[in-house]
PDB file of C-alpha atoms (C1' of nucleotides) in Angstrom:
ATOM      1  CA  UNK A 272       7.997  -2.502   1.311  1.00  0.00           C
ATOM      2  CA  UNK A 273      10.015  -2.008   4.379  1.00  0.00           C
ATOM      3  CA  UNK A 274       9.932  -2.213   8.088  1.00  0.00           C
ATOM      4  CA  UNK A 275      12.938  -1.891  10.287  1.00  0.00           C
ATOM      5  CA  UNK A 276      14.688  -5.267   9.310  1.00  0.00           C
ATOM      6  CA  UNK A 277      14.284  -4.708   5.673  1.00  0.00           C
ATOM      7  CA  UNK A 278      15.624  -1.154   5.847  1.00  0.00           C
ATOM      8  CA  UNK A 279      18.562  -2.625   7.828  1.00  0.00           C
ATOM      9  CA  UNK A 280      19.079  -5.149   5.169  1.00  0.00           C
ATOM     10  CA  UNK A 281      19.106  -2.463   2.478  1.00  0.00           C
ATOM     11  CA  UNK A 282      21.557  -0.426   4.633  1.00  0.00           C
ATOM     12  CA  UNK A 283      23.915  -3.335   4.933  1.00  0.00           C
ATOM     13  CA  UNK A 284      23.722  -3.887   1.148  1.00  0.00           C
ATOM     14  CA  UNK A 285      24.416  -0.229   0.528  1.00  0.00           C
ATOM     15  CA  UNK A 286      27.276  -0.179   2.796  1.00  0.00           C
ATOM     16  CA  UNK A 287      29.100  -2.916   0.748  1.00  0.00           C
ATOM     17  CA  UNK A 288      27.944  -1.558  -2.711  1.00  0.00           C
ATOM     18  CA  UNK A 289      28.297   2.172  -2.655  1.00  0.00           C
ATOM     19  CA  UNK A 290      30.286   3.380   0.493  1.00  0.00           C
ATOM     20  CA  UNK A 291      33.517   5.054  -0.635  1.00  0.00           C
ATOM     21  CA  UNK A 292      31.946   6.039  -4.127  1.00  0.00           C
ATOM     22  CA  UNK A 293      31.904   9.548  -5.432  1.00  0.00           C
ATOM     23  CA  UNK A 294      28.892  11.073  -6.875  1.00  0.00           C
ATOM     24  CA  UNK A 295      29.409  12.174 -10.526  1.00  0.00           C
ATOM     25  CA  UNK A 296      25.953  13.400 -11.362  1.00  0.00           C
ATOM     26  CA  UNK A 297      22.149  12.671 -10.589  1.00  0.00           C
ATOM     27  CA  UNK A 298      18.973  12.530 -12.521  1.00  0.00           C
ATOM     28  CA  UNK A 299      15.671  13.034 -10.965  1.00  0.00           C
ATOM     29  CA  UNK A 300      12.713  11.848 -12.864  1.00  0.00           C
ATOM     30  CA  UNK A 301       9.970  12.482 -10.252  1.00  0.00           C
ATOM     31  CA  UNK A 302      10.565  15.741  -8.341  1.00  0.00           C
ATOM     32  CA  UNK A 303       8.433  14.987  -5.483  1.00  0.00           C
ATOM     33  CA  UNK A 304      10.680  12.183  -4.403  1.00  0.00           C
ATOM     34  CA  UNK A 305      13.313  14.829  -3.324  1.00  0.00           C
ATOM     35  CA  UNK A 306      10.752  16.707  -1.417  1.00  0.00           C
ATOM     36  CA  UNK A 307      10.369  19.588  -3.621  1.00  0.00           C
ATOM     37  CA  UNK A 308      13.857  20.561  -4.075  1.00  0.00           C
ATOM     38  CA  UNK A 309      14.718  21.408  -7.650  1.00  0.00           C
ATOM     39  CA  UNK A 310      16.718  18.633  -9.409  1.00  0.00           C
ATOM     40  CA  UNK A 311      19.406  21.042 -10.426  1.00  0.00           C
ATOM     41  CA  UNK A 312      19.928  21.987  -6.760  1.00  0.00           C
ATOM     42  CA  UNK A 313      19.954  18.342  -5.698  1.00  0.00           C
ATOM     43  CA  UNK A 314      22.509  17.572  -8.322  1.00  0.00           C
ATOM     44  CA  UNK A 315      24.746  20.589  -7.433  1.00  0.00           C
ATOM     45  CA  UNK A 316      24.614  19.676  -3.750  1.00  0.00           C
ATOM     46  CA  UNK A 317      25.727  16.053  -4.277  1.00  0.00           C
ATOM     47  CA  UNK A 318      28.228  16.139  -7.287  1.00  0.00           C
ATOM     48  CA  UNK A 319      31.813  15.606  -6.044  1.00  0.00           C
ATOM     49  CA  UNK A 320      30.704  14.280  -2.628  1.00  0.00           C
ATOM     50  CA  UNK A 321      31.613  10.798  -1.497  1.00  0.00           C
ATOM     51  CA  UNK A 322      29.236   8.583   0.218  1.00  0.00           C
ATOM     52  CA  UNK A 323      31.113   7.936   3.610  1.00  0.00           C
ATOM     53  CA  UNK A 324      28.662   5.879   5.483  1.00  0.00           C
ATOM     54  CA  UNK A 325      25.014   4.718   5.507  1.00  0.00           C
ATOM     55  CA  UNK A 326      23.252   4.834   8.860  1.00  0.00           C
ATOM     56  CA  UNK A 327      19.750   3.831   9.858  1.00  0.00           C
ATOM     57  CA  UNK A 328      17.283   5.147  12.405  1.00  0.00           C
ATOM     58  CA  UNK A 329      13.888   3.268  12.501  1.00  0.00           C
ATOM     59  CA  UNK A 330      12.767   2.929   8.872  1.00  0.00           C
ATOM     60  CA  UNK A 331      14.884   5.888   7.704  1.00  0.00           C
ATOM     61  CA  UNK A 332      18.101   5.546   5.908  1.00  0.00           C
ATOM     62  CA  UNK A 333      20.874   8.300   6.406  1.00  0.00           C
ATOM     63  CA  UNK A 334      23.389   8.601   3.661  1.00  0.00           C
ATOM     64  CA  UNK A 335      26.411  10.401   4.995  1.00  0.00           C
ATOM     65  CA  UNK A 336      28.106  12.378   2.380  1.00  0.00           C
ATOM     66  CA  UNK A 337      31.594  14.066   2.584  1.00  0.00           C
ATOM     67  CA  UNK A 338      31.476  17.680   3.667  1.00  0.00           C
ATOM     68  CA  UNK A 339      28.851  17.277   6.440  1.00  0.00           C
ATOM     69  CA  UNK A 340      25.823  16.524   4.238  1.00  0.00           C
ATOM     70  CA  UNK A 341      23.138  13.908   5.033  1.00  0.00           C
ATOM     71  CA  UNK A 342      20.459  12.470   2.687  1.00  0.00           C
ATOM     72  CA  UNK A 343      17.619  11.180   4.785  1.00  0.00           C
ATOM     73  CA  UNK A 344      15.694   8.617   2.788  1.00  0.00           C
ATOM     74  CA  UNK A 345      12.462   6.896   3.714  1.00  0.00           C
ATOM     75  CA  UNK A 346      11.339   4.124   1.277  1.00  0.00           C
ATOM     76  CA  UNK A 347       7.685   4.155   2.466  1.00  0.00           C
ATOM     77  CA  UNK A 348       5.717   1.375   0.826  1.00  0.00           C
ATOM     78  CA  UNK A 349       7.941   0.303  -2.202  1.00  0.00           C
ATOM     79  CA  UNK A 350      11.040   2.228  -2.430  1.00  0.00           C
ATOM     80  CA  UNK A 351      14.254   0.285  -3.217  1.00  0.00           C
ATOM     81  CA  UNK A 352      17.826   0.994  -4.018  1.00  0.00           C
ATOM     82  CA  UNK A 353      20.016  -1.174  -6.272  1.00  0.00           C
ATOM     83  CA  UNK A 354      23.183  -0.892  -8.276  1.00  0.00           C
ATOM     84  CA  UNK A 355      23.534  -1.471 -11.986  1.00  0.00           C
ATOM     85  CA  UNK A 356      26.526  -0.910 -14.413  1.00  0.00           C
ATOM     86  CA  UNK A 357      26.771   2.666 -15.526  1.00  0.00           C
ATOM     87  CA  UNK A 358      24.781   3.545 -18.690  1.00  0.00           C
ATOM     88  CA  UNK A 359      22.016   1.072 -17.736  1.00  0.00           C
ATOM     89  CA  UNK A 360      18.693   2.509 -19.098  1.00  0.00           C
ATOM     90  CA  UNK A 361      16.241   3.270 -16.222  1.00  0.00           C
ATOM     91  CA  UNK A 362      12.935   1.606 -16.177  1.00  0.00           C
ATOM     92  CA  UNK A 363       9.570   3.218 -15.662  1.00  0.00           C
ATOM     93  CA  UNK A 364       9.687   3.122 -11.992  1.00  0.00           C
ATOM     94  CA  UNK A 365      13.404   4.032 -11.491  1.00  0.00           C
ATOM     95  CA  UNK A 366      12.757   7.581 -10.182  1.00  0.00           C
ATOM     96  CA  UNK A 367      16.320   8.676  -9.357  1.00  0.00           C
ATOM     97  CA  UNK A 368      19.742   7.784 -10.624  1.00  0.00           C
ATOM     98  CA  UNK A 369      22.955   8.489  -8.805  1.00  0.00           C
ATOM     99  CA  UNK A 370      25.907   8.261 -11.284  1.00  0.00           C
ATOM    100  CA  UNK A 371      28.869   7.030  -9.055  1.00  0.00           C
ATOM    101  CA  UNK A 372      32.494   6.532  -9.939  1.00  0.00           C
ATOM    102  CA  UNK A 373      34.002   3.101 -10.913  1.00  0.00           C
ATOM    103  CA  UNK A 374      31.217   2.494 -13.390  1.00  0.00           C
ATOM    104  CA  UNK A 375      28.354   2.127 -10.887  1.00  0.00           C
ATOM    105  CA  UNK A 376      24.869   3.651 -11.115  1.00  0.00           C
ATOM    106  CA  UNK A 377      22.730   3.561  -8.080  1.00  0.00           C
ATOM    107  CA  UNK A 378      19.115   3.440  -8.974  1.00  0.00           C
ATOM    108  CA  UNK A 379      16.166   4.400  -6.698  1.00  0.00           C
ATOM    109  CA  UNK A 380      12.966   2.543  -7.724  1.00  0.00           C
ATOM    110  CA  UNK A 381       9.585   3.342  -6.287  1.00  0.00           C
ATOM    111  CA  UNK A 382       6.562   2.007  -8.009  1.00  0.00           C
ATOM    112  CA  UNK A 383       3.988   3.923  -5.936  1.00  0.00           C
ATOM    113  CA  UNK A 384       6.209   7.058  -5.593  1.00  0.00           C
ATOM    114  CA  UNK A 385       5.549   7.446  -1.888  1.00  0.00           C
ATOM    115  CA  UNK A 386       9.302   7.567  -0.924  1.00  0.00           C
ATOM    116  CA  UNK A 387      11.074  10.743  -0.086  1.00  0.00           C
ATOM    117  CA  UNK A 388      14.636  12.039   0.231  1.00  0.00           C
ATOM    118  CA  UNK A 389      15.869  15.063   2.014  1.00  0.00           C
ATOM    119  CA  UNK A 390      19.182  16.778   1.850  1.00  0.00           C
ATOM    120  CA  UNK A 391      20.221  18.368   5.080  1.00  0.00           C
ATOM    121  CA  UNK A 392      23.278  19.297   7.131  1.00  0.00           C
ATOM    122  CA  UNK A 393      24.479  16.493   9.255  1.00  0.00           C
ATOM    123  CA  UNK A 394      23.408  18.346  12.425  1.00  0.00           C
ATOM    124  CA  UNK A 395      19.782  18.760  11.209  1.00  0.00           C
ATOM    125  CA  UNK A 396      19.331  15.012  10.080  1.00  0.00           C
ATOM    126  CA  UNK A 397      17.520  13.955  13.185  1.00  0.00           C
ATOM    127  CA  UNK A 398      15.186  17.019  13.048  1.00  0.00           C
ATOM    128  CA  UNK A 399      13.674  16.022   9.617  1.00  0.00           C
ATOM    129  CA  UNK A 400       9.969  15.223  10.018  1.00  0.00           C
ATOM    130  CA  UNK A 401       9.246  11.854  11.423  1.00  0.00           C
ATOM    131  CA  UNK A 402      12.800  11.515  12.897  1.00  0.00           C
ATOM    132  CA  UNK A 403      12.444  14.331  15.414  1.00  0.00           C
ATOM    133  CA  UNK A 404       9.869  12.462  17.397  1.00  0.00           C
ATOM    134  CA  UNK A 405      10.915   8.815  16.753  1.00  0.00           C
ATOM    135  CA  UNK A 406      10.949   6.336  19.611  1.00  0.00           C
ATOM    136  CA  UNK A 407      13.708   3.942  20.796  1.00  0.00           C
ATOM    137  CA  UNK A 408      15.033   1.151  18.529  1.00  0.00           C
ATOM    138  CA  UNK A 409      13.584  -2.234  19.437  1.00  0.00           C
ATOM    139  CA  UNK A 410      16.849  -3.525  21.137  1.00  0.00           C
ATOM    140  CA  UNK A 411      17.623  -4.975  24.398  1.00  0.00           C
ATOM    141  CA  UNK A 412      19.667  -1.894  25.204  1.00  0.00           C
ATOM    142  CA  UNK A 413      17.372   0.848  23.917  1.00  0.00           C
ATOM    143  CA  UNK A 414      13.809  -0.438  24.710  1.00  0.00           C
ATOM    144  CA  UNK A 415      13.578  -0.749  28.526  1.00  0.00           C
ATOM    145  CA  UNK A 416      10.615  -2.299  30.257  1.00  0.00           C
ATOM    146  CA  UNK A 417      10.278   0.877  32.360  1.00  0.00           C
ATOM    147  CA  UNK A 418       9.975   2.853  29.272  1.00  0.00           C
ATOM    148  CA  UNK A 419       7.285   0.496  27.947  1.00  0.00           C
ATOM    149  CA  UNK A 420       5.366   0.681  31.112  1.00  0.00           C
ATOM    150  CA  UNK A 421       5.353   4.407  31.299  1.00  0.00           C
ATOM    151  CA  UNK A 422       4.850   5.035  27.590  1.00  0.00           C
ATOM    152  CA  UNK A 423       1.825   2.672  27.184  1.00  0.00           C
ATOM    153  CA  UNK A 424       0.203   3.910  30.306  1.00  0.00           C
ATOM    154  CA  UNK A 425      -0.143   7.256  28.635  1.00  0.00           C
ATOM    155  CA  UNK A 426      -2.415   6.224  25.677  1.00  0.00           C
ATOM    156  CA  UNK A 427      -5.830   4.818  25.350  1.00  0.00           C
ATOM    157  CA  UNK A 428      -5.123   3.971  21.624  1.00  0.00           C
ATOM    158  CA  UNK A 429      -5.755   0.460  20.423  1.00  0.00           C
ATOM    159  CA  UNK A 430      -2.403  -1.249  20.684  1.00  0.00           C
ATOM    160  CA  UNK A 431      -2.047  -2.053  17.076  1.00  0.00           C
ATOM    161  CA  UNK A 432      -1.983   1.579  15.839  1.00  0.00           C
ATOM    162  CA  UNK A 433      -0.156   2.432  19.006  1.00  0.00           C
ATOM    163  CA  UNK A 434       2.670   0.151  17.946  1.00  0.00           C
ATOM    164  CA  UNK A 435       2.611   1.459  14.278  1.00  0.00           C
ATOM    165  CA  UNK A 436       3.011   4.818  15.515  1.00  0.00           C
ATOM    166  CA  UNK A 437       6.824   5.393  15.204  1.00  0.00           C
ATOM    167  CA  UNK A 438       7.044   8.036  18.104  1.00  0.00           C
ATOM    168  CA  UNK A 439       6.599   5.070  20.610  1.00  0.00           C
ATOM    169  CA  UNK A 440       8.883   2.442  19.164  1.00  0.00           C
ATOM    170  CA  UNK A 441      10.766   2.779  15.870  1.00  0.00           C
ATOM    171  CA  UNK A 442      10.815   0.473  12.935  1.00  0.00           C
ATOM    172  CA  UNK A 443       7.695  -1.789  13.578  1.00  0.00           C
ATOM    173  CA  UNK A 444       5.268  -2.011  10.617  1.00  0.00           C
ATOM    174  CA  UNK A 445       2.187  -3.891   9.818  1.00  0.00           C
ATOM    175  CA  UNK A 446       3.752  -7.387   9.507  1.00  0.00           C
ATOM    176  CA  UNK A 447       5.826  -7.396  12.769  1.00  0.00           C
ATOM    177  CA  UNK A 448       3.080  -5.740  14.742  1.00  0.00           C
ATOM    178  CA  UNK A 449       0.714  -8.531  13.852  1.00  0.00           C
ATOM    179  CA  UNK A 450       3.344 -11.141  14.425  1.00  0.00           C
ATOM    180  CA  UNK A 451       4.420  -9.853  17.908  1.00  0.00           C
ATOM    181  CA  UNK A 452       0.898  -9.302  19.068  1.00  0.00           C
ATOM    182  CA  UNK A 453      -0.070 -12.959  18.251  1.00  0.00           C
ATOM    183  CA  UNK A 454       3.010 -14.186  19.934  1.00  0.00           C
ATOM    184  CA  UNK A 455       2.267 -12.132  22.959  1.00  0.00           C
ATOM    185  CA  UNK A 456      -1.367 -13.187  22.942  1.00  0.00           C
ATOM    186  CA  UNK A 457      -2.685  -9.696  22.918  1.00  0.00           C
ATOM    187  CA  UNK A 458      -5.721  -8.678  20.988  1.00  0.00           C
ATOM    188  CA  UNK A 459      -5.026  -5.715  18.487  1.00  0.00           C
ATOM    189  CA  UNK A 460      -7.973  -3.765  19.806  1.00  0.00           C
ATOM    190  CA  UNK A 461      -6.754  -3.864  23.386  1.00  0.00           C
ATOM    191  CA  UNK A 462      -6.187  -0.398  24.762  1.00  0.00           C
ATOM    192  CA  UNK A 463      -2.481   0.542  25.167  1.00  0.00           C
ATOM    193  CA  UNK A 464      -3.029   1.509  28.827  1.00  0.00           C
ATOM    194  CA  UNK A 465      -4.889  -1.754  29.752  1.00  0.00           C
ATOM    195  CA  UNK A 466      -1.810  -3.887  29.193  1.00  0.00           C
ATOM    196  CA  UNK A 467      -0.408  -5.290  32.272  1.00  0.00           C
ATOM    197  CA  UNK A 468       3.272  -5.331  33.142  1.00  0.00           C
ATOM    198  CA  UNK A 469       3.514  -8.942  32.443  1.00  0.00           C
ATOM    199  CA  UNK A 470       2.068  -8.470  29.063  1.00  0.00           C
ATOM    200  CA  UNK A 471       4.340  -5.684  28.385  1.00  0.00           C
ATOM    201  CA  UNK A 472       7.246  -7.511  29.415  1.00  0.00           C
ATOM    202  CA  UNK A 473       6.214 -10.412  27.011  1.00  0.00           C
ATOM    203  CA  UNK A 474       5.537  -8.018  24.059  1.00  0.00           C
ATOM    204  CA  UNK A 475       8.911  -6.361  24.667  1.00  0.00           C
ATOM    205  CA  UNK A 476      10.703  -9.605  24.497  1.00  0.00           C
ATOM    206  CA  UNK A 477       8.746 -10.676  21.470  1.00  0.00           C
ATOM    207  CA  UNK A 478       9.428  -7.508  19.643  1.00  0.00           C
ATOM    208  CA  UNK A 479      13.147  -7.555  20.319  1.00  0.00           C
ATOM    209  CA  UNK A 480      13.540 -11.201  19.304  1.00  0.00           C
ATOM    210  CA  UNK A 481      11.421 -11.025  16.236  1.00  0.00           C
ATOM    211  CA  UNK A 482      13.118  -7.957  14.777  1.00  0.00           C
ATOM    212  CA  UNK A 483      16.495  -9.560  15.441  1.00  0.00           C
ATOM    213  CA  UNK A 484      15.526 -12.819  13.821  1.00  0.00           C
ATOM    214  CA  UNK A 485      13.909 -10.966  10.889  1.00  0.00           C
ATOM    215  CA  UNK A 486      16.978  -8.969  10.401  1.00  0.00           C
ATOM    216  CA  UNK A 487      19.165 -12.085  10.452  1.00  0.00           C
ATOM    217  CA  UNK A 488      17.043 -13.579   7.721  1.00  0.00           C
ATOM    218  CA  UNK A 489      17.558 -10.324   5.566  1.00  0.00           C
ATOM    219  CA  UNK A 490      13.956  -9.222   6.088  1.00  0.00           C
ATOM    220  CA  UNK A 491      10.562 -10.289   4.706  1.00  0.00           C
ATOM    221  CA  UNK A 492       9.553 -10.385   1.070  1.00  0.00           C
ATOM    222  CA  UNK A 493       5.855 -10.481   0.547  1.00  0.00           C
ATOM    223  CA  UNK A 494       5.211  -8.088  -2.495  1.00  0.00           C
ATOM    224  CA  UNK A 495       8.282  -6.449  -3.819  1.00  0.00           C
ATOM    225  CA  UNK A 496      10.976  -6.086  -1.303  1.00  0.00           C
ATOM    226  CA  UNK A 497      14.467  -6.964  -2.451  1.00  0.00           C
ATOM    227  CA  UNK A 498      17.849  -6.456  -0.961  1.00  0.00           C
ATOM    228  CA  UNK A 499      20.327  -3.961  -2.556  1.00  0.00           C
ATOM    229  CA  UNK A 500      21.546  -7.147  -4.226  1.00  0.00           C
ATOM    230  CA  UNK A 501      18.268  -7.663  -5.824  1.00  0.00           C
ATOM    231  CA  UNK A 502      17.467 -10.694  -3.717  1.00  0.00           C
ATOM    232  CA  UNK A 503      14.339 -11.521  -1.712  1.00  0.00           C
ATOM    233  CA  UNK A 504      14.408 -11.960   1.960  1.00  0.00           C
ATOM    234  CA  UNK A 505      13.833 -15.160   3.700  1.00  0.00           C
ATOM    235  CA  UNK A 506      11.716 -14.224   6.667  1.00  0.00           C
ATOM    236  CA  UNK A 507       8.342 -14.653   5.037  1.00  0.00           C
ATOM    237  CA  UNK A 508       8.944 -18.330   5.592  1.00  0.00           C
ATOM    238  CA  UNK A 509       8.917 -17.669   9.462  1.00  0.00           C
ATOM    239  CA  UNK A 510       5.799 -15.653   9.467  1.00  0.00           C
ATOM    240  CA  UNK A 511       3.109 -17.059  11.892  1.00  0.00           C
ATOM    241  CA  UNK A 512       0.078 -14.922  11.244  1.00  0.00           C
ATOM    242  CA  UNK A 513       0.648 -12.361   8.468  1.00  0.00           C
ATOM    243  CA  UNK A 514      -0.695 -13.710   5.150  1.00  0.00           C
ATOM    244  CA  UNK A 515      -2.170 -16.824   6.885  1.00  0.00           C
ATOM    245  CA  UNK A 516      -5.829 -15.730   7.234  1.00  0.00           C
ATOM    246  CA  UNK A 517      -8.135 -18.840   7.108  1.00  0.00           C
ATOM    247  CA  UNK A 518      -5.215 -21.084   8.007  1.00  0.00           C
ATOM    248  CA  UNK A 519      -5.016 -22.688  11.503  1.00  0.00           C
ATOM    249  CA  UNK A 520      -3.439 -20.846  14.397  1.00  0.00           C
ATOM    250  CA  UNK A 521      -0.102 -22.467  15.094  1.00  0.00           C
ATOM    251  CA  UNK A 522      -1.023 -22.385  18.849  1.00  0.00           C
ATOM    252  CA  UNK A 523      -4.629 -23.483  18.993  1.00  0.00           C
ATOM    253  CA  UNK A 524      -5.601 -24.581  15.580  1.00  0.00           C
ATOM    254  CA  UNK A 525      -8.552 -22.125  15.297  1.00  0.00           C
ATOM    255  CA  UNK A 526      -8.587 -20.594  11.858  1.00  0.00           C
ATOM    256  CA  UNK A 527      -6.924 -17.092  11.776  1.00  0.00           C
ATOM    257  CA  UNK A 528      -9.283 -14.155  11.057  1.00  0.00           C
ATOM    258  CA  UNK A 529      -8.681 -10.647   9.528  1.00  0.00           C
ATOM    259  CA  UNK A 530     -10.102  -7.442  10.295  1.00  0.00           C
ATOM    260  CA  UNK A 531      -9.452  -3.728   9.740  1.00  0.00           C
ATOM    261  CA  UNK A 532      -7.822  -1.806  12.639  1.00  0.00           C
ATOM    262  CA  UNK A 533      -7.035   1.807  11.885  1.00  0.00           C
ATOM    263  CA  UNK A 534      -7.329   1.191   8.154  1.00  0.00           C
ATOM    264  CA  UNK A 535      -4.793  -1.635   8.176  1.00  0.00           C
ATOM    265  CA  UNK A 536      -5.296  -5.134   7.483  1.00  0.00           C
ATOM    266  CA  UNK A 537      -4.894  -7.189  10.682  1.00  0.00           C
ATOM    267  CA  UNK A 538      -4.610 -10.978  11.012  1.00  0.00           C
ATOM    268  CA  UNK A 539      -5.106 -12.534  14.396  1.00  0.00           C
ATOM    269  CA  UNK A 540      -6.348 -15.526  16.348  1.00  0.00           C
ATOM    270  CA  UNK A 541      -9.838 -14.817  17.881  1.00  0.00           C
ATOM    271  CA  UNK A 542      -9.267 -17.567  20.433  1.00  0.00           C
ATOM    272  CA  UNK A 543      -5.695 -16.952  21.628  1.00  0.00           C
ATOM    273  CA  UNK A 544      -5.888 -13.127  21.440  1.00  0.00           C
ATOM    274  CA  UNK A 545      -8.596 -11.744  23.515  1.00  0.00           C
ATOM    275  CA  UNK A 546      -9.585  -8.078  24.239  1.00  0.00           C
ATOM    276  CA  UNK A 547      -9.015  -7.007  27.778  1.00  0.00           C
ATOM    277  CA  UNK A 548     -11.338  -4.413  29.474  1.00  0.00           C
TER     278      UNK A 548
ATOM    279  C1'  DG B  62     -14.974  -3.470 -15.399  1.00  0.00           C
ATOM    280  C1'  DG B  63     -14.164  -2.079 -10.940  1.00  0.00           C
ATOM    281  C1'  DA B  64     -13.708  -2.356  -6.129  1.00  0.00           C
ATOM    282  C1'  DA B  65     -10.587  -3.631  -2.603  1.00  0.00           C
ATOM    283  C1'  DC B  66      -6.051  -4.772  -1.344  1.00  0.00           C
ATOM    284  C1'  DT B  67      -0.998  -3.739  -0.397  1.00  0.00           C
ATOM    285  C1'  DG B  68       6.162  -4.007   4.473  1.00  0.00           C
ATOM    286  C1'  DT B  69       4.041   4.110   5.331  1.00  0.00           C
ATOM    287  C1'  DT B  70       3.368   8.541   6.936  1.00  0.00           C
ATOM    288  C1'  DA B  71       2.279  13.656   6.723  1.00  0.00           C
ATOM    289  C1'  DT B  72      -1.701  16.371   7.080  1.00  0.00           C
ATOM    290  C1'  DG B  73      -5.845  18.376   8.575  1.00  0.00           C
ATOM    291  C1'  DA B  74     -10.091  17.922  10.873  1.00  0.00           C
ATOM    292  C1'  DA B  75     -12.936  16.349  14.968  1.00  0.00           C
TER     293       DA B  75
ATOM    294  C1'  DG C 283      -3.192  17.336  23.039  1.00  0.00           C
ATOM    295  C1'  DT C 284      -4.978  12.981  20.946  1.00  0.00           C
ATOM    296  C1'  DT C 285      -6.913  10.371  17.724  1.00  0.00           C
ATOM    297  C1'  DC C 286      -8.771   9.374  13.266  1.00  0.00           C
ATOM    298  C1'  DA C 287      -9.612   9.427   8.190  1.00  0.00           C
ATOM    299  C1'  DT C 288      -7.665  10.683   4.046  1.00  0.00           C
ATOM    300  C1'  DA C 289      -4.351  11.482   0.614  1.00  0.00           C
ATOM    301  C1'  DA C 290      -0.176  10.650  -1.971  1.00  0.00           C
ATOM    302  C1'  DC C 291       0.326   6.484  -6.289  1.00  0.00           C
ATOM    303  C1'  DA C 292       0.407   2.202  -9.046  1.00  0.00           C
ATOM    304  C1'  DG C 293      -0.098  -2.549  -9.513  1.00  0.00           C
ATOM    305  C1'  DT C 294      -2.346  -6.851  -8.341  1.00  0.00           C
ATOM    306  C1'  DT C 295      -6.263  -9.684  -6.697  1.00  0.00           C
ATOM    307  C1'  DC C 296     -11.002 -10.966  -6.272  1.00  0.00           C
TER     308       DC C 296
END
DNA sequence: GGAACTGTTATGAA
DNA sequence: GTTCATAACAGTTC
């Protein structure tokens, strides 16, 4: 489901729906979701704690509980949180239930079961696998052009998998990488270290702008993403290449094409986006 | 029926 | 060290 803007949308929803609520009990119906911790231990750790805040870093959610405990949660492809009235029967794909006070149950649903949760002391939260080496947030403040120039120069990887690698820039996924490469007129197979400073400046501006706009539109819903309020995002209506294979390029009119790059479907314009050597 | 697809990333091998 | 394919899983599409 989610890239940075979708996870941020979930974070904002959770902030309104569950911050201030106390955990009365939990039920885990798929143990791998809690990273191998025994469900009894998971429950014992959380019962009695209050959700004080929900933070985000890249595509990770950080639930801050009272008493210095953080739950690091990654939704992977299809994870989703939503609240229901206490006592609601969980469905087949509702893997974890958090029984909260004031008659609220928080459900974690994950059809493909890829998502993971980790309970750690606050101080260790940013050391959890994946977060330890995560790159800067794609914002004007955190993602400088100087960083882009030095970071891209270090790698000969194709720019598409380079951007999907969260250690370079946090929060980009398949949709926003295809969108911003098209906007920047960069071919997905261009080597990262072959991009000029002008191209990197363009790419940087497009990434920051796109992520900002997508967040304002509550994210992109193409398969299953919903906000914590159970609503679809609206940014799918703004996409310029993703899901438009065969349709005309909005810049030159040539039909968009699709290929595999690093095992991921990649939509691009063969005329506007050319490989540099 | 079944092969190939899908907003992701940890892992192990080359 | 870097880069790459595969696996984890279920549902939908062709």
